[in-house]
Short mmCIF file of C-alpha atoms in Angstrom, two decimals:
data_model
loop_
_atom_site.label_atom_id
_atom_site.label_comp_id
_atom_site.label_asym_id
_atom_site.label_seq_id
_atom_site.Cartn_x
_atom_site.Cartn_y
_atom_site.Cartn_z
CA GLN J 1 89.54 93.87 99.07
CA VAL J 2 90.73 91.75 102.34
CA GLN J 3 90.10 88.03 102.84
CA LEU J 4 92.11 87.06 105.72
CA VAL J 5 92.57 83.22 107.26
CA GLU J 6 94.34 82.35 110.17
CA SER J 7 96.21 79.56 111.75
CA GLY J 8 98.75 78.12 113.66
CA GLY J 9 97.17 78.37 116.99
CA GLY J 10 96.85 75.29 119.38
CA LEU J 11 98.23 74.19 123.34
CA VAL J 12 101.10 74.77 124.59
CA GLN J 13 102.67 75.61 128.68
CA ALA J 14 103.68 77.95 130.29
CA GLY J 15 107.00 79.77 128.49
CA GLY J 16 106.71 77.64 125.46
CA SER J 17 106.05 78.86 121.75
CA LEU J 18 103.78 79.46 118.43
CA ARG J 19 103.83 81.25 115.88
CA LEU J 20 100.86 82.34 113.97
CA SER J 21 100.50 83.29 110.12
CA CYS J 22 97.95 85.15 107.94
CA ALA J 23 97.29 83.92 104.77
CA ALA J 24 95.78 87.64 103.20
CA SER J 25 94.54 88.13 99.50
CA GLY J 26 93.60 91.44 97.88
CA ARG J 27 95.66 93.59 95.20
CA THR J 28 96.19 95.92 98.04
CA PHE J 29 97.96 93.82 100.77
CA SER J 30 101.50 95.67 100.46
CA THR J 31 99.42 99.15 101.64
CA TYR J 32 97.42 98.44 104.35
CA THR J 33 98.13 97.96 107.61
CA MET J 34 98.39 94.41 109.82
CA ALA J 35 97.85 94.08 112.93
CA TRP J 36 97.11 91.03 115.49
CA PHE J 37 94.08 91.41 117.84
CA ARG J 38 92.90 88.76 120.85
CA GLN J 39 89.99 88.37 122.44
CA ALA J 40 89.27 85.99 125.91
CA PRO J 41 85.74 84.68 126.75
CA GLY J 42 84.09 87.67 128.80
CA GLU J 43 86.68 90.54 127.33
CA GLU J 44 86.94 92.69 125.05
CA ARG J 45 88.92 92.75 121.73
CA GLU J 46 92.47 93.95 122.67
CA PHE J 47 95.23 95.12 120.26
CA VAL J 48 98.55 92.57 120.53
CA ALA J 49 100.43 94.07 117.47
CA GLY J 50 100.74 96.07 114.75
CA PHE J 51 102.69 96.73 111.15
CA SER J 52 102.00 99.63 109.19
CA TRP J 53 105.21 101.26 107.82
CA SER J 54 106.98 99.91 111.24
CA THR J 55 105.38 97.59 114.29
CA TYR J 56 104.21 97.95 117.27
CA TYR J 57 103.34 96.14 120.41
CA ALA J 58 100.95 96.21 123.53
CA GLY J 59 102.84 96.61 126.60
CA SER J 60 101.75 92.95 127.73
CA VAL J 61 103.97 91.13 125.34
CA LYS J 62 106.47 94.01 124.05
CA GLY J 63 109.44 92.16 124.38
CA ARG J 64 107.90 88.49 123.89
CA PHE J 65 106.14 88.46 120.92
CA THR J 66 107.77 89.85 117.20
CA ILE J 67 104.96 90.49 114.47
CA SER J 68 106.10 90.33 110.90
CA ARG J 69 104.92 90.73 107.14
CA ASP J 70 105.72 89.38 104.16
CA ASN J 71 104.45 91.07 101.10
CA ALA J 72 105.07 89.10 98.26
CA LYS J 73 103.42 86.32 100.17
CA ASN J 74 100.83 88.03 101.46
CA THR J 75 101.23 86.91 105.02
CA VAL J 76 101.82 88.14 108.13
CA SER J 77 102.78 86.17 111.14
CA LEU J 78 103.06 87.04 114.83
CA LEU J 79 105.91 84.56 116.66
CA MET J 80 105.14 84.20 120.31
CA ASN J 81 107.69 83.36 122.81
CA SER J 82 108.00 83.14 126.44
CA LEU J 83 103.78 82.63 126.30
CA LYS J 84 102.15 82.57 129.80
CA PRO J 85 98.82 81.57 130.50
CA GLU J 86 97.24 84.75 130.01
CA ASP J 87 97.94 84.85 126.89
CA THR J 88 95.12 82.52 125.82
CA ALA J 89 92.25 83.59 123.93
CA LEU J 90 91.37 83.70 120.08
CA TYR J 91 93.49 85.74 117.66
CA TYR J 92 92.46 87.63 115.28
CA CYS J 93 93.80 88.73 112.27
CA ALA J 94 92.93 92.62 111.06
CA ALA J 95 93.71 94.63 108.12
CA ARG J 96 93.01 98.30 107.63
CA SER J 97 93.68 100.20 104.59
CA GLY J 98 96.29 102.79 104.20
CA LEU J 99 99.72 102.35 105.91
CA SER J 100 98.74 104.68 109.18
CA TYR J 101 98.57 102.19 112.26
CA THR J 102 95.92 102.67 115.34
CA SER J 103 95.62 100.04 118.11
CA ARG J 104 91.25 100.73 117.30
CA PRO J 105 89.86 97.32 116.46
CA TYR J 106 86.82 99.25 114.76
CA GLU J 107 89.40 101.10 112.91
CA TYR J 108 89.91 97.36 110.71
CA ASP J 109 88.03 96.83 107.80
CA TYR J 110 88.98 93.08 107.38
CA TRP J 111 88.84 90.33 110.07
CA GLY J 112 90.46 87.15 109.95
CA GLN J 113 87.74 83.86 111.75
CA GLY J 114 90.28 83.59 114.82
CA THR J 115 92.44 80.95 115.81
CA GLN J 116 92.41 79.74 119.42
CA VAL J 117 95.68 80.00 121.57
CA THR J 118 95.55 78.38 124.90
CA VAL J 119 98.40 78.13 127.58
CA SER J 120 98.84 75.71 130.86
CA SER J 121 100.38 76.49 133.45
#
């Protein structure tokens, strides 16, 4: 079992940066695949970045976002640089048992409550 709590969202201007953080509780964090998803109003939830034994990124954020994890602190972060208005969404931290990457939201078992990121023009 894993409990996830996101933080770090906010309002920034285009071109700015934000760092999202996800604090996890649970004994098996180091053996879980972690990921970030986002969902804009009226849109489906989409994969942003994941970290199992290596990192994976959606094409729309590759080169701008960086996912990292600290197993000792049970934390996963998402550094978002060069933000664009189209990055505006509710961002979710997610976890899946096992170190096997997937970008499908229904493959993830645990979810945080989400943190809002709004990028203004």
